[in-house]
Amino acid sequence: MASKQPASALLAILFFSLAGYPQAGKRIITGTVTAFDGVTPLEGVLITVKGTNNTSGTQEDGIYYIEVNPGDSVLTFSLPEFETKEIKIANSKQVDVTLKRQIKQAAPGNESFTTKTNAVNNQPAYWRAIFSINANTEVPVNFVIKKSEAAKEKIYFVNGKEEFEGGKLEITGDSIHVNIDQFDNELVVNNGTGILKGFLRKQDRSGTPIPVTIETGKTNRFSESTIKPAADYSGAYEISIQNNTPNPEKAVALLTQEGNKLYGTLLRITGDSRFLEGIVDGNKFHLSTFIGSSPSYYRGYFIKDSIAGEIIGVKGAQKFEGIHDENAALPDPFKLTYLKEGYKTLSFSFPDINGKLISLTDEKYKNKPVIITIGGTWCPNCIDEAAFLAPWYEKNKQRGVEVISIFYERQTDAPYIKKVFGRFINQHHITYDLVLGGVADKQKVAESLPALNTFLSYPTTIFIDKKGNVAKIHTGYNGPATGKYYDEFIKEFNKETDLLIESK
């Protein structure tokens, strides 16, 4: 089956078909136009050969093509709300450009909330955001805005004791933009005081935007209640989640109560829900979480040692019930994924960010233990894993161990992969190989790695011995929000790698 051509390639073919090949002395210049962060493609940019009527424009992925004459020396790039930029082209055939947004200063005495609170007083600014995920459900979460070392304002998503970096604030006229690049989302609200309204949406405008209302200067999450908690509901709970199958999904809820404040996480075989924060209102509870992808809401009630409720997200709701059990545990993560009969290792050859094919049989990996992780840049638990694995590798690589991360992404075209891989590598200071396995679909993962009996979770960690054979496979990931479960994972991870390194 022929592979699907990216839109930019088809447009380029059309361009050359209509215009013909450049005449003698002329040449075609191409390149990308991105926002100031260097990764977000810009559409609708007008590119002009200075001093002529020759113009072009960007395509949907930020790529442009323009024909120039031997005497042409400067290209001009312009887009409303961005600073116009002139670039000398010399003998270049490719010119990549980044454009900065025009920053409009508010009139004295009419400063926006962010400008007045942050730029003047240099103090954190607090927002209470309420997402309307459906007609009947609002999810409150908290943001804090701080200045970075470069004096840029950044937004952080607050969940419990964690502040997760979301992105830089850009104030453009009457709007505030936050590119949440980690998840290809953007937050856009009106620039004003008191109440801000807007949307959380995909950067490419696909899907349905989620309406959001922001109360500036607010630090509470859920509305304060005058009803005291009926009890202290801290502890572990064995949970069954309804999933429209005869066999409910098993999970573990970990809760910590401080007065009427409630914190926790939900462990599933696919990974944990990261940090949840909320309140206890009598025997009822409300929890929420948001790190830039999609808000989630957990609500329900306690009756003595039992718990019941539902998990609500943009895609729907799942009911759950459970009992208090300090020994609650998930199935053994080392027994869920394994090799099919007749297989001893994994066979693959996948490209890295530069298109270089990486294989487990490469000389670099011979006679060395290798840790293979299967994940994606869009996966919250994979972010937690990379935050652990990247510094772990720097500390242990001199012992002769290697790491390969195989990522499956929502898009697989080269410009997109360069963007998301480059950002992820820089964010986590990754020095091991990161390769593209294919599109983010569990069935596609299983097809691309046919030795596996199944694929259940991003991330999945595979331990390879010095002979190149699979020693163990760990499904899922217990991150920092899981407390002792995270500590146990780190202990087990180090135990397994030590055995592989020390083996002959």
XYZ file of C-alpha atoms in Angstrom, residues 42-495:
454
model
C 2.737 29.101 11.730
C 0.132 29.197 8.972
C -0.769 32.108 6.716
C 2.637 33.800 6.787
C 3.179 36.110 3.786
C 6.655 35.655 2.294
C 7.784 38.351 -0.158
C 10.945 38.854 -2.201
C 11.884 42.396 -1.149
C 11.543 44.939 -3.934
C 9.377 42.668 -6.113
C 5.794 41.475 -6.357
C 6.898 37.868 -5.913
C 5.064 36.335 -2.955
C 4.367 32.989 -1.376
C 2.754 31.694 1.810
C 3.124 28.940 4.360
C 1.312 25.659 4.095
C -0.540 23.895 6.924
C 2.657 22.567 8.509
C 4.574 25.856 8.332
C 6.521 24.996 5.145
C 6.833 27.484 2.255
C 8.265 27.492 -1.284
C 9.222 30.618 -3.251
C 11.117 31.190 -6.515
C 13.897 33.806 -6.504
C 16.073 35.430 -9.174
C 19.882 35.745 -9.030
C 19.621 39.401 -7.999
C 17.170 38.809 -5.165
C 18.815 39.136 -1.762
C 16.152 39.517 0.954
C 12.963 37.681 1.931
C 10.364 39.418 4.102
C 8.155 37.368 6.446
C 4.996 38.981 7.832
C 1.958 37.799 9.782
C -0.611 39.827 11.750
C 0.202 40.052 15.474
C 3.830 39.024 14.762
C 6.933 41.131 14.174
C 7.899 41.385 10.492
C 11.285 39.837 9.765
C 13.741 40.303 6.876
C 16.263 37.561 6.048
C 19.235 37.749 3.684
C 19.142 34.669 1.477
C 22.636 34.711 -0.088
C 23.034 31.345 -1.890
C 20.774 29.471 0.497
C 18.270 26.910 -0.732
C 16.640 26.522 2.673
C 15.774 29.327 5.082
C 14.071 28.505 8.387
C 12.556 31.434 10.278
C 11.100 32.090 13.724
C 8.744 35.001 14.347
C 8.030 36.774 17.628
C 4.592 37.956 18.646
C 4.112 41.710 18.996
C 3.769 42.505 22.696
C 1.297 45.320 23.279
C 1.756 47.165 26.547
C -1.373 47.999 28.495
C -2.106 51.660 29.125
C -1.082 52.938 32.604
C -3.807 52.230 35.152
C -5.386 49.611 32.875
C -2.919 46.759 33.251
C -4.046 43.192 32.706
C -4.095 40.843 35.667
C -0.884 39.095 34.647
C 0.964 42.292 33.786
C -0.022 44.128 36.938
C 0.645 41.255 39.328
C 3.764 39.754 37.790
C 5.657 42.386 35.858
C 5.270 45.118 38.442
C 5.354 43.338 41.790
C 7.357 40.313 40.603
C 5.168 38.003 42.676
C 3.447 34.754 41.639
C -0.091 35.180 40.326
C -2.758 32.609 41.122
C -5.608 31.504 38.888
C -8.559 29.223 39.567
C -9.632 27.682 36.264
C -12.982 25.954 35.743
C -13.266 23.688 32.678
C -16.743 22.869 31.344
C -16.109 19.337 30.059
C -19.782 18.633 29.373
C -23.187 20.225 29.921
C -23.374 19.035 33.528
C -19.763 18.886 34.733
C -17.314 21.619 35.670
C -13.762 20.734 36.713
C -11.884 23.277 38.865
C -8.081 23.297 38.855
C -5.326 25.732 39.868
C -2.608 27.589 37.960
C 0.264 29.716 39.192
C 2.164 32.217 37.030
C 5.822 32.882 37.737
C 8.684 34.670 36.072
C 11.399 32.462 34.603
C 15.110 33.237 34.698
C 14.716 34.935 31.313
C 12.093 37.276 32.829
C 9.385 35.506 30.850
C 6.082 34.655 32.489
C 5.319 30.932 32.628
C 2.220 29.109 33.726
C 2.400 26.083 36.025
C -0.432 23.641 36.679
C -0.840 22.979 40.405
C -1.899 19.539 41.630
C -1.194 18.868 45.284
C 2.447 19.637 45.974
C 3.409 19.512 42.291
C 3.738 22.493 39.963
C 3.884 21.137 36.401
C 5.337 23.546 33.842
C 2.774 24.363 31.167
C 4.355 26.992 28.935
C 5.080 30.669 28.357
C 2.398 33.336 28.443
C 2.096 35.551 25.397
C -0.099 38.642 25.671
C -1.396 39.721 22.270
C -3.777 42.637 22.290
C -6.850 41.508 24.192
C -5.830 37.832 24.387
C -3.559 35.672 26.521
C -2.046 32.636 24.793
C -0.270 29.685 26.404
C 1.175 27.071 24.062
C 1.102 23.787 26.010
C 3.514 22.132 23.598
C 3.900 18.944 25.638
C 0.382 17.946 24.565
C -0.043 20.024 21.361
C -2.656 22.130 23.163
C -3.101 25.847 23.676
C -4.955 27.865 26.284
C -6.499 31.078 24.947
C -8.388 33.519 27.196
C -9.305 37.196 27.103
C -6.788 39.570 28.688
C -8.516 41.459 31.472
C -9.101 41.599 35.208
C -11.199 39.453 37.516
C -12.901 36.870 35.278
C -11.178 35.576 32.127
C -12.979 33.414 29.572
C -11.637 31.289 26.765
C -10.850 27.781 25.561
C -8.439 24.887 25.813
C -7.964 23.569 22.282
C -5.584 21.672 20.019
C -2.926 23.823 18.395
C -4.007 22.572 14.962
C -7.643 23.485 15.815
C -8.796 19.863 15.491
C -11.343 18.408 17.896
C -13.760 20.285 20.136
C -12.441 23.149 22.324
C -13.119 22.941 26.066
C -14.573 26.179 27.488
C -12.715 27.566 30.501
C -13.476 30.353 32.969
C -10.615 31.722 35.077
C -10.962 33.571 38.369
C -7.820 35.602 38.932
C -6.300 35.858 42.382
C -8.056 32.706 43.639
C -6.181 29.830 45.313
C -9.024 27.517 46.345
C -9.815 24.572 44.076
C -13.326 23.404 44.952
C -15.785 25.687 46.717
C -15.128 25.793 50.444
C -17.583 23.720 52.493
C -18.889 24.360 56.005
C -19.520 20.632 56.492
C -16.738 18.902 58.400
C -15.384 15.570 57.118
C -17.285 12.639 58.631
C -13.997 10.767 59.214
C -10.368 10.532 58.172
C -10.480 8.560 54.932
C -6.721 8.343 54.381
C -5.363 5.006 53.174
C -5.300 2.502 50.322
C -8.440 1.214 48.605
C -8.893 -1.797 46.342
C -10.947 -0.482 43.422
C -13.027 -2.077 40.648
C -13.690 0.166 37.630
C -16.576 -0.606 35.302
C -15.386 -0.787 31.702
C -18.325 -2.263 29.770
C -16.852 -5.772 29.959
C -17.689 -8.790 32.183
C -14.391 -8.264 34.028
C -14.048 -4.891 35.807
C -10.619 -3.273 35.796
C -8.692 -3.611 39.052
C -7.051 -0.489 40.458
C -5.676 0.925 43.704
C -6.622 4.335 45.134
C -4.157 6.018 47.498
C -5.646 8.859 49.548
C -4.192 11.297 52.071
C -6.535 13.567 54.021
C -5.451 16.750 55.809
C -8.492 18.309 57.466
C -10.977 18.780 54.651
C -8.211 18.686 52.018
C -7.813 15.436 50.079
C -4.855 14.340 47.962
C -4.231 11.107 46.135
C -3.662 9.089 43.000
C -5.174 6.101 41.226
C -2.923 3.208 40.203
C -3.941 1.184 37.144
C -1.998 -1.395 35.155
C -1.634 1.294 32.483
C 0.002 3.713 34.953
C -1.077 6.122 37.651
C -3.320 9.186 37.391
C -0.500 11.358 38.761
C -1.365 13.936 41.439
C -5.020 14.441 42.436
C -6.194 17.270 44.688
C -9.562 18.104 46.197
C -11.762 18.148 49.297
C -13.854 15.999 51.635
C -17.352 17.353 52.249
C -18.999 15.240 54.973
C -18.690 11.743 53.509
C -18.439 13.018 49.922
C -15.225 13.711 48.027
C -14.179 15.717 44.974
C -10.767 15.422 43.262
C -9.365 16.839 40.040
C -6.155 16.966 38.040
C -4.817 18.838 35.002
C -1.319 19.121 33.529
C -2.202 20.496 30.105
C -3.734 17.519 28.319
C -7.344 17.123 29.428
C -8.912 17.803 32.842
C -10.163 14.850 34.913
C -12.681 14.831 37.746
C -13.106 12.161 40.448
C -16.146 12.359 42.693
C -18.005 10.020 45.016
C -18.638 9.132 48.635
C -17.442 6.980 51.517
C -19.577 4.625 53.613
C -17.563 3.225 56.526
C -14.722 1.252 54.855
C -16.141 1.400 51.332
C -15.821 3.940 48.536
C -17.858 4.526 45.376
C -17.910 7.147 42.662
C -17.054 7.961 39.079
C -14.161 9.218 36.984
C -15.288 11.900 34.536
C -13.359 13.119 31.522
C -14.047 14.702 28.164
C -14.699 11.281 26.601
C -17.186 10.110 29.230
C -17.443 8.627 32.724
C -16.489 5.371 34.460
C -18.104 4.245 37.696
C -16.037 2.562 40.394
C -16.386 1.028 43.837
C -13.996 -0.432 46.377
C -13.021 -1.179 49.952
C -10.355 0.101 52.311
C -7.382 -2.307 52.173
C -3.868 -1.266 53.165
C -2.539 -4.321 51.293
C -4.273 -3.440 48.028
C -2.074 -4.215 45.030
C -2.221 -4.528 41.263
C -1.344 -7.727 39.362
C 2.399 -8.404 39.137
C 3.593 -5.982 36.398
C 6.339 -8.455 35.411
C 3.752 -11.107 34.422
C 1.415 -9.141 32.144
C 3.564 -8.777 29.016
C 5.892 -11.510 27.776
C 7.423 -12.975 24.627
C 5.490 -15.320 22.387
C 6.681 -18.897 22.223
C 9.736 -19.257 20.006
C 11.041 -15.712 20.571
C 14.037 -14.752 22.690
C 14.528 -11.106 21.786
C 13.061 -8.119 19.961
C 13.843 -7.395 16.334
C 13.381 -3.827 15.124
C 14.968 -1.067 13.091
C 13.452 2.341 13.822
C 14.580 5.891 12.869
C 15.803 8.490 15.344
C 15.123 12.242 15.109
C 17.562 12.537 12.177
C 16.267 9.491 10.301
C 19.158 7.234 11.316
C 17.993 3.647 11.795
C 18.624 2.190 15.245
C 18.571 -1.542 15.970
C 19.263 -3.688 19.003
C 21.856 -5.519 16.877
C 23.938 -2.353 16.360
C 27.553 -2.545 17.510
C 26.794 0.020 20.230
C 24.571 -2.465 22.048
C 26.516 -5.704 21.625
C 27.502 -7.464 24.855
C 25.712 -4.825 26.927
C 22.517 -4.893 28.956
C 19.931 -2.605 27.359
C 16.830 -1.008 28.856
C 14.101 -0.555 26.225
C 11.136 1.667 27.045
C 7.991 1.940 24.942
C 6.176 5.249 25.283
C 5.333 8.587 23.672
C 5.990 12.298 24.149
C 2.240 12.824 24.757
C 2.060 10.300 27.633
C 2.039 11.769 31.205
C 3.502 8.609 32.770
C 6.224 8.571 30.097
C 7.132 12.104 31.164
C 7.570 10.837 34.722
C 9.612 7.887 33.466
C 11.939 10.115 31.413
C 12.427 12.393 34.433
C 13.786 9.328 36.265
C 15.508 7.493 33.414
C 17.530 10.345 31.855
C 19.518 11.194 35.026
C 19.722 7.488 35.912
C 21.411 6.804 32.567
C 23.901 9.645 33.026
C 24.839 8.184 36.397
C 25.088 4.550 35.244
C 26.176 4.556 31.586
C 29.828 4.205 32.552
C 28.862 0.792 33.968
C 28.189 -0.442 30.438
C 24.395 -0.202 30.274
C 22.442 1.371 27.400
C 18.906 2.681 26.894
C 16.625 2.856 23.849
C 13.254 4.599 24.025
C 10.798 3.550 21.304
C 8.099 6.203 21.021
C 4.768 5.996 19.233
C 3.327 9.381 18.289
C 0.016 10.916 17.224
C 1.632 12.040 13.976
C 4.641 10.491 12.261
C 5.662 13.015 9.572
C 9.250 14.230 9.788
C 8.605 17.899 10.747
C 6.306 16.862 13.591
C 8.732 14.239 14.916
C 11.623 16.704 14.816
C 9.490 19.112 16.815
C 8.220 16.763 19.536
C 11.366 14.612 19.814
C 13.625 17.661 19.937
C 11.514 19.269 22.629
C 11.326 16.069 24.705
C 15.078 15.427 24.419
C 15.909 18.986 25.482
C 13.363 19.035 28.285
C 14.716 15.885 29.929
C 18.372 16.190 28.806
C 18.215 12.785 27.128
C 21.482 11.393 25.748
C 20.342 7.842 24.936
C 18.666 6.862 21.650
C 15.050 7.919 21.118
C 13.418 6.344 18.057
C 10.054 6.414 16.289
C 8.204 3.098 16.365
C 5.089 4.336 14.579
C 1.677 5.794 15.285
C 0.303 5.838 18.848
C -2.039 2.866 18.680
C -1.658 -0.191 20.930
C -2.503 -2.575 18.096
C 0.122 -0.899 15.901
C 2.686 -1.248 18.698
C 1.989 -4.980 18.909
C 2.282 -5.287 15.115
C 5.616 -3.444 15.020
C 7.033 -5.632 17.812
C 5.549 -9.053 16.919
C 7.553 -10.908 19.569
C 5.318 -9.455 22.310
C 2.215 -11.396 23.355
C 0.320 -8.107 23.721
C 0.792 -4.433 24.425
C -1.099 -2.968 27.369
C 0.546 0.210 28.580
C 2.636 3.268 27.808
C 5.236 3.023 29.186
C 6.384 -0.601 29.127
C 9.975 -1.362 30.138
C 11.934 -4.280 28.647
C 15.189 -5.513 30.202
C 17.666 -6.993 27.687
C 20.645 -9.072 28.875
C 24.202 -9.003 27.505
C 23.368 -11.773 25.015
C 20.639 -9.629 23.510
C 17.790 -11.683 24.958
C 14.779 -10.404 26.872
C 15.250 -10.960 30.607
C 12.100 -9.300 31.988
C 9.249 -7.029 30.913
C 7.578 -4.502 33.240
C 4.123 -3.212 32.249
C 3.099 0.301 33.318
C 4.788 2.811 35.570
C 4.239 3.934 39.146
C 5.337 7.573 39.233
C 6.228 9.969 42.069
C 2.553 10.481 42.984
C 2.329 6.847 44.159
C 4.741 7.279 47.070
C 5.924 3.904 48.376
C 4.911 2.210 45.108
C 7.274 4.527 43.243
C 10.034 3.749 45.736
C 9.419 0.027 45.235
C 9.602 0.414 41.451
C 12.934 2.252 41.657
C 14.279 -0.433 43.985
C 13.155 -3.221 41.642
C 14.479 -1.378 38.563
C 17.922 -0.984 40.119
C 17.920 -4.607 41.270
